[in-house]
XYZ file of C-alpha atoms in Angstrom:
692
model
C 88.596 165.199 -118.901
C 90.174 168.703 -118.467
C 87.517 171.619 -118.777
C 88.481 174.784 -120.527
C 86.527 178.607 -120.896
C 85.036 178.434 -124.086
C 85.039 182.078 -126.601
C 82.632 184.674 -127.463
C 80.882 183.602 -130.664
C 79.001 187.539 -130.757
C 78.821 191.034 -128.989
C 75.446 191.719 -130.832
C 73.177 193.337 -128.471
C 69.448 193.222 -129.559
C 66.748 196.177 -128.257
C 64.473 193.557 -127.391
C 64.966 193.006 -123.828
C 63.540 189.344 -124.291
C 66.084 188.509 -126.323
C 69.315 186.670 -123.993
C 72.341 187.589 -125.331
C 74.328 184.091 -125.993
C 77.677 185.546 -126.400
C 80.065 182.554 -124.416
C 80.179 178.924 -124.975
C 80.665 178.354 -120.828
C 82.874 175.503 -120.082
C 83.480 173.149 -122.158
C 85.248 169.504 -122.320
C 88.336 169.415 -124.098
C 86.690 167.702 -127.504
C 85.058 171.054 -127.764
C 86.055 174.034 -130.256
C 89.649 175.025 -129.416
C 90.346 178.178 -127.845
C 91.197 181.401 -128.283
C 95.343 182.348 -127.850
C 95.100 184.895 -125.302
C 92.705 182.176 -122.497
C 94.253 179.058 -121.022
C 93.439 175.621 -119.677
C 93.757 174.785 -116.096
C 93.239 170.961 -115.677
C 90.599 170.622 -113.029
C 89.707 167.043 -110.664
C 86.155 166.568 -110.801
C 84.087 167.639 -107.810
C 80.899 166.768 -106.915
C 81.215 170.120 -104.422
C 82.032 172.043 -107.371
C 79.559 171.339 -109.970
C 78.922 174.712 -111.976
C 81.856 176.390 -113.244
C 80.548 178.333 -115.898
C 79.922 181.696 -116.098
C 78.121 182.525 -119.055
C 75.311 180.600 -120.912
C 76.524 177.330 -122.662
C 75.383 177.050 -125.767
C 73.687 173.580 -126.183
C 76.105 170.856 -127.789
C 74.937 167.785 -129.287
C 75.357 165.519 -125.867
C 74.052 163.073 -124.028
C 75.766 164.407 -120.598
C 73.464 165.076 -118.085
C 73.341 168.922 -117.542
C 74.832 169.362 -114.048
C 72.080 171.085 -111.348
C 71.658 174.468 -111.353
C 69.638 176.859 -108.692
C 66.708 179.167 -110.082
C 68.464 181.970 -109.637
C 71.461 181.141 -111.750
C 68.592 180.400 -114.791
C 67.395 184.306 -113.997
C 70.044 185.114 -114.480
C 70.798 183.332 -117.894
C 67.815 184.638 -119.545
C 67.619 188.367 -117.872
C 70.059 189.749 -120.926
C 72.738 191.187 -118.010
C 69.843 191.639 -115.335
C 67.323 193.990 -117.490
C 64.767 191.331 -118.006
C 61.583 191.246 -117.036
C 62.639 193.904 -113.991
C 62.172 196.221 -116.829
C 58.976 195.610 -117.437
C 57.891 194.474 -114.139
C 58.635 197.930 -112.765
C 56.415 199.441 -115.362
C 53.348 197.539 -114.402
C 50.679 198.082 -112.370
C 51.172 195.941 -108.903
C 52.452 196.918 -105.838
C 54.872 194.069 -106.334
C 57.545 192.384 -109.385
C 57.646 188.835 -110.167
C 59.920 186.421 -108.257
C 63.089 186.649 -111.357
C 62.801 190.214 -111.109
C 62.850 189.896 -107.569
C 66.095 188.028 -107.960
C 67.442 190.518 -110.241
C 66.812 193.605 -108.859
C 68.982 192.727 -106.356
C 71.749 193.405 -108.650
C 70.675 197.106 -108.739
C 71.052 197.916 -104.931
C 67.261 197.268 -103.824
C 65.061 194.182 -102.404
C 61.240 193.725 -102.029
C 59.660 193.501 -99.098
C 56.654 193.817 -97.228
C 55.468 194.890 -93.866
C 55.405 191.371 -91.492
C 52.790 193.500 -88.501
C 50.628 193.358 -90.712
C 47.843 191.062 -91.184
C 46.239 189.745 -94.523
C 46.891 191.301 -97.388
C 50.498 192.376 -98.455
C 51.502 195.750 -98.438
C 55.194 195.621 -100.887
C 57.953 198.470 -100.288
C 61.417 198.134 -101.446
C 64.471 198.588 -99.444
C 67.308 200.513 -101.721
C 71.278 200.205 -100.434
C 73.370 202.500 -101.868
C 77.106 201.882 -102.383
C 79.786 203.962 -100.724
C 83.436 202.209 -100.744
C 84.798 203.138 -97.575
C 81.950 204.570 -95.999
C 82.738 208.328 -97.876
C 79.183 210.234 -98.714
C 79.527 213.818 -100.197
C 77.509 216.766 -98.758
C 75.356 216.640 -102.046
C 74.679 212.991 -101.056
C 73.508 212.903 -97.637
C 71.061 215.778 -97.720
C 69.292 214.043 -100.676
C 69.147 210.554 -99.046
C 67.737 212.848 -96.756
C 65.477 214.083 -98.143
C 64.346 210.832 -100.226
C 63.828 209.266 -96.986
C 61.413 211.873 -96.006
C 59.156 212.352 -99.441
C 59.104 208.501 -100.464
C 60.433 206.465 -97.623
C 59.642 205.494 -93.814
C 61.147 208.848 -92.545
C 64.187 207.306 -91.642
C 67.826 206.727 -93.041
C 69.321 203.202 -91.727
C 73.825 203.228 -91.577
C 74.683 199.845 -91.809
C 77.444 197.161 -91.269
C 79.283 197.374 -94.517
C 79.199 201.428 -94.703
C 75.808 202.154 -96.643
C 72.854 203.661 -96.415
C 69.063 201.571 -96.256
C 66.512 203.270 -97.201
C 63.442 201.469 -96.313
C 59.371 202.001 -97.292
C 59.950 202.917 -101.582
C 56.978 202.134 -103.237
C 56.960 200.039 -106.767
C 55.575 203.156 -108.384
C 58.288 205.587 -107.034
C 61.355 203.528 -107.410
C 62.416 205.029 -110.806
C 61.880 208.203 -109.221
C 64.158 207.417 -106.304
C 66.835 205.555 -108.454
C 67.766 208.435 -110.792
C 67.343 210.666 -107.687
C 70.177 208.960 -106.667
C 72.452 208.933 -109.118
C 71.750 212.144 -109.962
C 73.364 213.176 -106.993
C 76.520 211.337 -106.937
C 74.982 208.417 -105.499
C 74.971 204.803 -106.661
C 73.370 201.501 -105.657
C 74.661 199.299 -108.263
C 75.861 195.964 -107.110
C 74.824 196.795 -103.028
C 73.133 193.656 -103.091
C 73.107 190.356 -105.591
C 75.734 187.987 -106.631
C 78.521 190.534 -107.609
C 81.665 192.563 -104.870
C 79.390 194.713 -102.383
C 80.343 197.690 -100.889
C 84.175 197.651 -100.607
C 85.020 198.309 -96.392
C 87.656 200.987 -95.579
C 88.938 202.582 -92.203
C 86.207 205.503 -92.219
C 88.445 208.028 -90.113
C 89.028 210.300 -92.699
C 92.998 210.402 -91.432
C 95.339 212.083 -93.386
C 98.467 209.655 -92.846
C 100.183 207.740 -95.697
C 99.056 204.676 -95.021
C 95.013 205.453 -94.504
C 94.824 207.517 -97.466
C 96.521 204.766 -99.345
C 93.622 202.290 -97.903
C 90.711 204.393 -98.939
C 92.546 204.487 -102.810
C 92.990 201.152 -102.560
C 89.274 200.804 -101.704
C 87.824 202.933 -104.439
C 90.041 201.399 -107.279
C 88.887 197.976 -106.050
C 85.144 198.858 -106.084
C 86.031 200.198 -109.535
C 87.707 197.164 -111.597
C 84.667 194.839 -109.838
C 82.224 197.499 -110.946
C 78.902 195.905 -113.464
C 80.225 197.245 -117.279
C 77.126 195.952 -118.851
C 75.208 199.431 -118.539
C 71.911 197.285 -117.444
C 72.304 199.585 -114.381
C 71.453 203.431 -116.238
C 69.204 201.162 -118.910
C 66.378 200.408 -116.412
C 66.788 202.899 -114.327
C 67.750 206.629 -116.176
C 67.415 205.203 -120.277
C 70.650 204.419 -120.436
C 71.675 207.439 -119.491
C 75.292 207.413 -118.015
C 76.418 208.831 -115.064
C 80.139 207.349 -114.143
C 83.409 209.528 -113.484
C 86.425 208.545 -114.752
C 88.354 205.745 -113.775
C 92.099 205.688 -113.027
C 94.216 204.992 -115.787
C 95.411 201.592 -113.435
C 92.286 200.305 -113.139
C 91.049 200.181 -117.146
C 94.081 198.107 -117.159
C 93.738 196.180 -114.756
C 89.992 195.248 -115.931
C 90.902 194.556 -119.432
C 93.800 192.918 -119.102
C 93.571 189.026 -120.089
C 97.332 187.780 -119.691
C 96.008 184.625 -117.723
C 92.429 183.769 -118.620
C 90.796 186.009 -115.919
C 88.381 188.112 -119.198
C 85.914 186.782 -121.323
C 86.939 189.041 -124.678
C 84.833 191.376 -125.708
C 82.051 190.651 -123.782
C 79.990 193.620 -121.657
C 80.837 192.507 -119.052
C 84.023 191.407 -119.185
C 85.075 189.942 -115.312
C 81.927 188.344 -115.029
C 79.632 187.078 -117.835
C 76.045 185.852 -118.144
C 76.337 184.507 -114.433
C 78.267 187.213 -112.473
C 79.343 184.911 -109.302
C 77.700 182.202 -107.757
C 76.381 184.128 -104.401
C 77.799 187.641 -102.920
C 81.216 188.549 -102.628
C 82.746 191.131 -99.720
C 85.960 193.073 -99.695
C 87.597 195.390 -96.725
C 90.902 196.868 -97.190
C 92.582 198.412 -93.968
C 96.292 199.522 -92.218
C 97.759 197.369 -89.755
C 96.003 197.276 -86.314
C 93.079 198.702 -87.394
C 89.862 196.467 -87.329
C 87.110 198.657 -87.319
C 86.509 197.073 -90.992
C 86.033 193.546 -89.254
C 88.898 192.033 -91.873
C 88.751 188.313 -91.007
C 84.596 188.376 -91.821
C 85.630 189.256 -95.826
C 85.926 186.917 -98.435
C 88.925 189.078 -98.779
C 90.815 190.850 -96.480
C 93.221 193.439 -97.745
C 95.398 195.450 -95.099
C 98.701 198.246 -96.555
C 101.966 196.903 -95.352
C 104.461 199.886 -95.463
C 108.264 200.721 -94.861
C 109.671 201.875 -91.756
C 109.320 205.731 -93.396
C 105.228 204.622 -93.154
C 105.834 204.360 -97.528
C 102.754 201.728 -98.917
C 105.115 199.077 -100.455
C 102.273 196.547 -100.954
C 99.425 194.658 -99.340
C 98.676 191.269 -97.169
C 95.760 189.341 -98.264
C 93.143 187.143 -96.427
C 90.604 184.968 -97.859
C 87.880 182.660 -97.020
C 85.790 185.273 -94.616
C 82.587 184.901 -94.319
C 79.518 184.966 -91.986
C 76.149 183.571 -93.296
C 75.048 179.900 -91.833
C 72.033 177.917 -91.863
C 70.484 176.653 -88.293
C 71.216 173.171 -87.248
C 72.615 172.724 -90.369
C 76.055 171.468 -89.269
C 77.545 171.725 -93.007
C 77.206 175.682 -93.146
C 79.222 177.820 -91.177
C 80.882 180.932 -90.296
C 84.293 181.424 -90.960
C 87.517 183.504 -90.404
C 90.166 184.399 -93.277
C 92.932 182.730 -93.713
C 96.187 184.323 -95.049
C 97.000 183.785 -98.713
C 100.158 185.443 -99.020
C 101.295 189.429 -100.209
C 101.661 191.129 -102.827
C 103.749 194.571 -103.822
C 101.245 197.388 -104.577
C 101.144 197.660 -107.978
C 100.062 194.291 -107.989
C 96.430 194.429 -106.160
C 94.132 194.864 -108.642
C 95.650 192.258 -110.272
C 95.685 189.847 -107.522
C 92.004 190.620 -106.806
C 90.895 189.626 -109.916
C 92.701 186.545 -110.135
C 90.639 185.849 -106.573
C 87.415 187.040 -107.771
C 87.713 184.964 -111.094
C 88.757 181.975 -108.761
C 85.490 181.660 -107.487
C 83.340 183.229 -110.397
C 84.603 179.358 -112.101
C 84.831 176.977 -109.159
C 82.097 178.485 -106.863
C 79.273 176.240 -106.718
C 76.146 177.081 -108.570
C 73.709 174.386 -107.619
C 73.073 174.996 -104.072
C 73.272 178.796 -102.804
C 73.791 177.472 -99.164
C 77.403 176.445 -100.156
C 77.987 179.618 -102.882
C 79.875 181.727 -101.194
C 83.672 181.583 -101.535
C 84.053 179.669 -97.759
C 83.041 177.132 -98.561
C 85.303 176.835 -101.998
C 88.408 177.099 -99.518
C 86.758 174.743 -96.868
C 86.915 171.990 -99.684
C 89.827 172.623 -101.599
C 92.162 173.923 -98.726
C 94.116 177.164 -98.865
C 97.258 175.489 -100.791
C 95.062 174.319 -103.381
C 92.931 177.213 -103.644
C 96.010 179.641 -103.641
C 97.471 177.210 -106.377
C 95.034 178.264 -108.606
C 94.853 181.819 -108.409
C 98.065 181.674 -108.730
C 97.058 180.364 -112.723
C 95.575 184.191 -112.806
C 97.577 185.438 -111.224
C 100.566 184.813 -113.655
C 102.753 185.032 -110.092
C 103.451 182.979 -106.897
C 102.103 184.567 -103.592
C 105.126 186.046 -101.382
C 105.019 184.759 -97.770
C 103.045 187.196 -95.466
C 104.283 189.696 -93.769
C 104.269 190.059 -89.799
C 101.195 192.311 -88.705
C 100.565 193.849 -84.933
C 97.909 192.718 -82.564
C 94.857 193.917 -84.158
C 92.664 196.549 -82.182
C 88.623 197.852 -82.677
C 88.524 201.501 -83.509
C 85.585 203.136 -83.801
C 86.618 206.842 -83.907
C 83.702 208.292 -81.573
C 84.429 211.547 -80.313
C 86.448 214.526 -81.886
C 89.728 213.720 -83.227
C 92.462 215.526 -85.524
C 92.413 214.924 -89.369
C 95.911 215.779 -89.819
C 95.421 218.277 -92.468
C 94.041 220.962 -89.597
C 90.798 220.021 -89.640
C 88.322 218.261 -87.754
C 86.245 214.855 -87.664
C 83.466 214.149 -84.920
C 82.430 210.502 -84.432
C 78.879 209.825 -83.570
C 77.237 207.295 -82.164
C 73.998 206.339 -83.842
C 72.022 203.135 -81.723
C 71.544 200.653 -84.606
C 72.646 203.183 -87.469
C 69.170 204.158 -87.076
C 68.514 207.986 -87.955
C 65.401 209.259 -87.517
C 63.248 211.616 -85.667
C 64.992 214.875 -83.644
C 68.788 213.553 -84.403
C 67.841 213.310 -88.155
C 66.409 216.622 -87.996
C 69.664 218.015 -86.384
C 72.188 216.630 -87.929
C 70.908 217.956 -91.393
C 70.521 220.875 -89.583
C 74.446 220.569 -88.861
C 75.806 218.914 -92.204
C 73.687 221.324 -94.181
C 74.759 224.491 -92.653
C 78.582 223.502 -92.422
C 78.507 221.888 -95.624
C 80.280 218.251 -93.874
C 80.926 215.365 -95.800
C 80.577 212.639 -94.256
C 81.017 209.068 -93.499
C 79.736 205.342 -92.285
C 81.422 203.298 -90.000
C 81.283 199.531 -90.083
C 80.148 199.869 -87.030
C 76.341 201.905 -87.588
C 78.055 204.782 -86.608
C 78.533 208.334 -88.644
C 81.798 210.250 -88.904
C 81.133 214.214 -90.041
C 84.092 215.594 -91.329
C 85.958 218.270 -92.095
C 85.363 219.994 -89.573
C 86.893 223.534 -88.345
C 87.862 224.513 -84.677
C 85.609 227.318 -84.327
C 82.947 225.223 -85.431
C 83.331 222.387 -82.556
C 81.896 224.457 -79.520
C 78.632 225.054 -81.513
C 78.584 221.781 -83.417
C 78.832 219.880 -79.680
C 76.080 221.790 -78.187
C 73.981 221.617 -81.300
C 74.410 217.321 -81.832
C 73.896 217.040 -77.568
C 70.422 219.198 -77.847
C 69.901 215.595 -79.932
C 70.645 213.268 -78.012
C 74.098 213.086 -79.868
C 76.098 212.831 -76.713
C 80.203 212.657 -76.535
C 80.676 208.946 -76.492
C 81.621 209.167 -72.276
C 78.237 210.058 -71.547
C 76.920 206.358 -73.817
C 76.763 203.306 -72.109
C 79.370 201.017 -72.974
C 77.651 198.265 -73.456
C 75.585 200.544 -76.301
C 78.883 201.417 -78.126
C 80.270 198.668 -79.182
C 76.622 196.668 -79.676
C 75.459 196.507 -83.426
C 71.987 194.946 -84.370
C 70.416 194.223 -87.685
C 66.901 195.987 -89.149
C 65.210 192.408 -88.734
C 61.130 193.000 -88.503
C 58.796 194.293 -89.463
C 60.581 194.394 -93.079
C 63.154 192.208 -93.261
C 61.853 189.000 -95.439
C 64.862 186.604 -93.505
C 63.561 187.748 -89.926
C 62.735 184.692 -87.600
C 62.522 187.169 -84.185
C 63.357 190.883 -83.212
C 67.193 192.567 -83.432
C 67.069 196.075 -83.576
C 63.682 196.985 -81.897
C 64.484 194.159 -79.604
C 68.121 195.605 -78.729
C 67.297 198.503 -76.322
C 65.774 196.584 -74.099
C 68.128 193.596 -73.744
C 70.848 195.663 -73.711
C 69.139 197.398 -70.261
C 68.973 194.073 -69.027
C 72.600 193.304 -69.140
C 72.903 196.500 -67.712
C 70.750 195.258 -64.626
C 72.595 192.178 -64.197
C 75.935 193.685 -64.770
C 74.885 195.598 -61.393
C 73.224 192.884 -60.112
C 76.811 190.486 -59.932
C 79.130 193.753 -59.015
C 80.385 194.336 -62.725
C 81.226 198.211 -62.968
C 79.786 200.204 -65.447
C 82.995 200.974 -67.573
C 82.768 197.226 -67.871
C 81.422 195.869 -71.207
C 81.509 193.254 -73.619
C 79.836 193.148 -77.123
C 77.223 192.305 -77.860
C 75.710 191.536 -81.620
C 71.915 190.210 -82.247
C 70.144 189.248 -85.671
C 66.833 188.321 -86.226
C 67.808 185.576 -88.210
C 71.262 183.026 -88.978
C 72.549 184.971 -92.256
C 74.728 187.486 -89.778
C 74.264 190.522 -91.114
C 75.327 192.451 -88.152
C 78.398 189.741 -87.907
C 77.272 188.512 -84.407
C 80.070 185.280 -85.099
C 82.441 187.571 -84.203
C 80.728 188.608 -81.221
C 81.531 188.676 -77.268
C 77.661 187.763 -76.600
C 76.304 187.047 -79.770
C 71.992 186.273 -79.867
C 70.775 184.874 -83.276
C 67.430 184.484 -83.986
C 66.137 180.679 -84.133
C 62.630 181.225 -83.541
C 59.820 183.318 -82.537
C 60.418 185.228 -79.292
C 63.874 183.653 -78.736
C 67.765 183.370 -79.773
C 70.942 180.799 -80.158
C 73.685 182.072 -77.594
C 77.161 182.080 -79.126
C 79.891 182.720 -76.821
C 83.877 183.386 -77.366
C 84.683 186.082 -79.563
C 87.202 189.021 -78.491
C 86.524 192.616 -78.256
C 89.027 193.067 -81.367
C 87.406 190.975 -83.682
C 89.565 187.930 -84.524
C 88.204 185.513 -83.072
C 85.248 183.496 -84.234
C 82.824 183.037 -81.157
C 80.639 179.238 -81.159
C 77.278 177.821 -80.140
C 76.776 177.335 -77.001
C 72.523 177.619 -76.058
C 69.426 176.992 -78.618
C 65.973 178.331 -78.204
C 66.765 180.700 -75.378
C 63.296 182.434 -74.910
C 64.183 186.432 -74.595
C 61.926 186.406 -71.399
C 64.660 183.990 -69.989
C 68.535 185.368 -71.255
C 69.049 186.738 -67.383
C 68.340 182.663 -66.322
C 72.186 182.394 -69.140
C 73.130 185.908 -68.461
C 73.084 186.026 -64.683
C 75.809 183.120 -64.139
C 78.075 183.707 -66.623
C 78.748 187.271 -65.932
C 78.699 186.799 -62.002
C 81.459 183.728 -62.626
C 83.188 186.794 -65.000
C 83.499 189.081 -62.135
C 84.181 186.283 -59.931
C 86.999 184.113 -61.765
C 88.290 185.969 -64.558
C 92.166 185.881 -64.930
C 93.302 189.935 -64.730
C 92.115 192.563 -68.010
C 90.568 188.799 -69.166
C 87.844 190.171 -71.223
C 84.056 187.868 -71.144
C 85.084 186.371 -74.648
C 88.591 185.139 -73.606
C 86.945 184.192 -70.324
C 84.173 181.937 -71.764
C 86.477 180.040 -73.975
C 89.112 179.348 -71.457
C 86.293 177.819 -68.551
C 85.091 175.942 -71.676
C 81.289 175.670 -72.638
C 80.816 172.357 -70.832
C 81.935 173.900 -67.676
C 79.493 177.134 -68.369
C 76.958 174.888 -68.747
C 76.901 173.045 -65.611
C 76.839 176.958 -63.766
C 74.058 177.882 -66.235
C 71.968 175.030 -64.678
C 73.094 174.846 -61.315
C 72.288 178.801 -60.695
C 69.995 179.646 -57.965
C 71.176 183.168 -58.283
C 74.514 185.503 -56.949
C 75.878 183.711 -53.223
C 73.942 186.338 -50.654
C 76.936 186.815 -47.819
C 75.614 185.078 -44.813
C 74.636 187.377 -41.752
C 76.416 187.774 -39.233
C 76.514 190.136 -35.615
C 79.242 193.019 -36.036
C 79.863 193.098 -31.964
C 81.346 196.301 -32.439
C 77.950 197.549 -33.338
C 75.849 195.351 -31.340
C 76.149 193.689 -28.199
C 73.204 191.692 -28.179
C 71.631 189.218 -30.309
C 68.238 190.901 -28.785
C 70.017 194.826 -29.805
C 70.396 193.274 -33.857
C 67.242 191.829 -34.168
C 65.575 194.815 -32.917
C 67.397 197.118 -35.152
C 67.050 195.206 -37.901
C 63.122 195.335 -37.809
C 63.291 198.802 -38.140
C 65.735 199.135 -41.139
C 63.072 196.959 -42.839
C 60.551 199.850 -42.547
C 63.283 202.220 -44.161
C 64.864 199.749 -46.582
C 68.208 199.441 -45.211
C 70.197 197.079 -43.490
C 70.429 197.170 -39.449
C 73.673 198.106 -40.036
C 73.300 200.646 -42.752
C 70.879 201.893 -39.708
C 73.323 202.011 -36.925
C 76.047 203.312 -38.092
C 73.790 205.769 -39.257
C 72.845 206.286 -35.744
C 76.060 206.529 -34.608
C 77.243 208.947 -36.748
C 74.448 211.263 -36.284
C 74.949 210.749 -31.885
C 79.087 211.572 -32.758
C 77.717 215.082 -34.606
C 75.674 215.659 -32.122
C 77.526 216.023 -29.165
C 80.613 217.494 -31.353
C 77.945 220.118 -31.732
C 77.873 220.887 -27.755
C 74.418 218.677 -28.233
C 73.115 216.447 -25.434
C 69.920 215.617 -26.855
C 69.455 212.200 -27.487
C 69.146 210.590 -31.019
C 67.080 206.945 -31.671
C-alpha cells in the first residue's frame, strides 16, 4: 500500500465561523483520486507508532476501513475553521473562563487559561499571554507597552522566559482583546508562542556586530517568518481582521510558496500547516560555533552557522530530535538530545527547515500527544531513515556535518562592547521575574535612554545600544535597584533557572520559582559546610512538573517536581549543556534535600579530578556508588581531637583551655593562639602585665 497527499478541493472561506473549511482530502490510499502533478508519492511502511499522517481534514469516502485514532485536540483543530471557532465566540461570553475546545485553540494565539491554585473554592480564572520575539529582540516601544500592560491588566510583574519571550500573567478574560490588540499595535505579537506549531526561534541574545552573530539573528528572523501561520485567524480574532504585518524578505516568501517537492498544500490559507497544523509544539534555535547560550541540543531543530576562515558565513550544520518533556514513571517518554542531520549551504536553509517540518507534520503521531514530538519519530525511525525521508521533501542530499569546536555556556552578563562603538549590559534577573523596584528602575532607564532590549534563554535581560557616557549613571541606578554586576551575584544564582509553577501553572505538582531562592541558599550553606569555595558553582534547574520548561534535564543538578513538596533528582548534565542528566532519586521531600546534597558535594570536594565539574564527577563515579554514599552518610568526617604539644604540655592544661574556649565559642587551639599572641605583643610593647 502506498500513501499520498490529497488535493485541494476548494479555497472558499465562509463568513459563518461555525462552518468548517473542507479544503483538503488528507492522506489517501493508492486507489484514491490522482495527485496533482506538483505533489510526490512517498512509499511509507505502516507503523503503529505513526498512525496519523494527515495534515488536513480528510473527506469521508466509501470505505470499511476503521479511521485511525486521533487525540481530542486533533478534532478541535479540524473543526476550528483554522483556529477560529469556538474561540471567537467564547471570548465574547460573560463567563470568566472559556470552554475546553477554546482553551486548546487559544494556545495557538499565544495564551493559556489558568487559575490561582493557592485559592480554594470557586476558581478565579485568568490568562497568561506569551509574546513571540525571535532571538529575544524587544523594541523600546514594545518593552514599555508590556510594562504598562503588566500594571494595568496583569499581576504587576513581567516574566522573562527560557525561550526569550515575555509572559504576562493574570489577564482577565474581559481584558483579553484589549491586551492582545495593544501588543499587536505596538510592534509585538503572541501568534504561535504556544500551540502545535513552531514556537519562538532562539538565537544568541548578545547584540554583537560580527558577521556570524548578525547572520544567526537574521536566520532566526527568517525561519520565524517562514513558519508563521498565514490564514489570518490571529488578526480576525483580536483586531477584527486588520493586518499589522511587516514586509517579508523575498527569500522567505519564495521558500514558503515553493512546492517543488510536495511540502505544501496548494491554494491553502495555510500552505505549510494545513488544517491540522503540527502534531505538537515545535522548537528551533540558531547559534554560532561555541555559543551554547541557546541550549542548542534541546530543540527539535538546532541550526549552527558555519563560516570560512575569514568569518564569512557559508552554510549551516543542522541538529534534529532534541526535546525535554517526559511523563513520570513512564519510561517510553524521555528527554532527548538533538543529533547531527547534516550540512546545507546558506541559501538552502529555509528549504531544509521546511522539509524537516513537513516530515514531522506528515509522520509524527497524532493519536497520543505524549508521543507526538519529533524526538519520538526520530527515535522510532532512526536518524538514517529520518534523513532519507527529509531529503525527499528537500530535493537534495544533505552534505556531511562540519566539525565544530567545543560548546561553551555564554550568559553575556555585565558590560560588553557591541562592536559598533556602543555598549550592552547584561542583567541577571532571578528566575526572570521583573517586579517591584527592579521593574520601576528598568522602565526609567529604558525610557530615559531610549534603549532596545533583548531577553536571553537564561531568563535574563540585555540593555542594548548604550553610549559610553551613559555607563556610569546607568550602573549606579541599576545597582540601587538590586541589579548588580555579576561579580556581586552568588555564582549559584547566575546559572540557576526555574519555571513559574505554582500558583498559576495548571501542570505544576510542586514549587519551582517560589521555592528556588530558599533551595539555593541551602545549597550555599551545604557548600560552606563541606568546604567548597564561594566561587565554585553547579548548574541548578528546578521545574514543578516533568515537562521540563526550565530544561532541568540538562542541569548538573536538576530538581523535577514529582509530588507535593517532593522532587525527583537528576544528575550528570554539564556546565556547557551538552550532556543529558539522568534520574538519580525519586520522591525526595523538600525538607530532606540536604541528606542528598551534603554527601554529593562533600565527595565532589574530596574525590574530584582537577577542574572536574560536578556533573562530570557524578557521571564518572556512577549512580550506584553515589547512592551508597548517600545511604551511609552520617555527616562530614570530624578531625580527631589531638593535643598540640607545641601549645599544651599536658592533658590537664588542654582540658582547662578547652573549657574556657567553649564559653567564647572557640576551639582550645584558637584561644591558646590568641593568648600567646597577646602575651608576645604585651612584652614587645614593654609591658609586664600578665595576660590571662
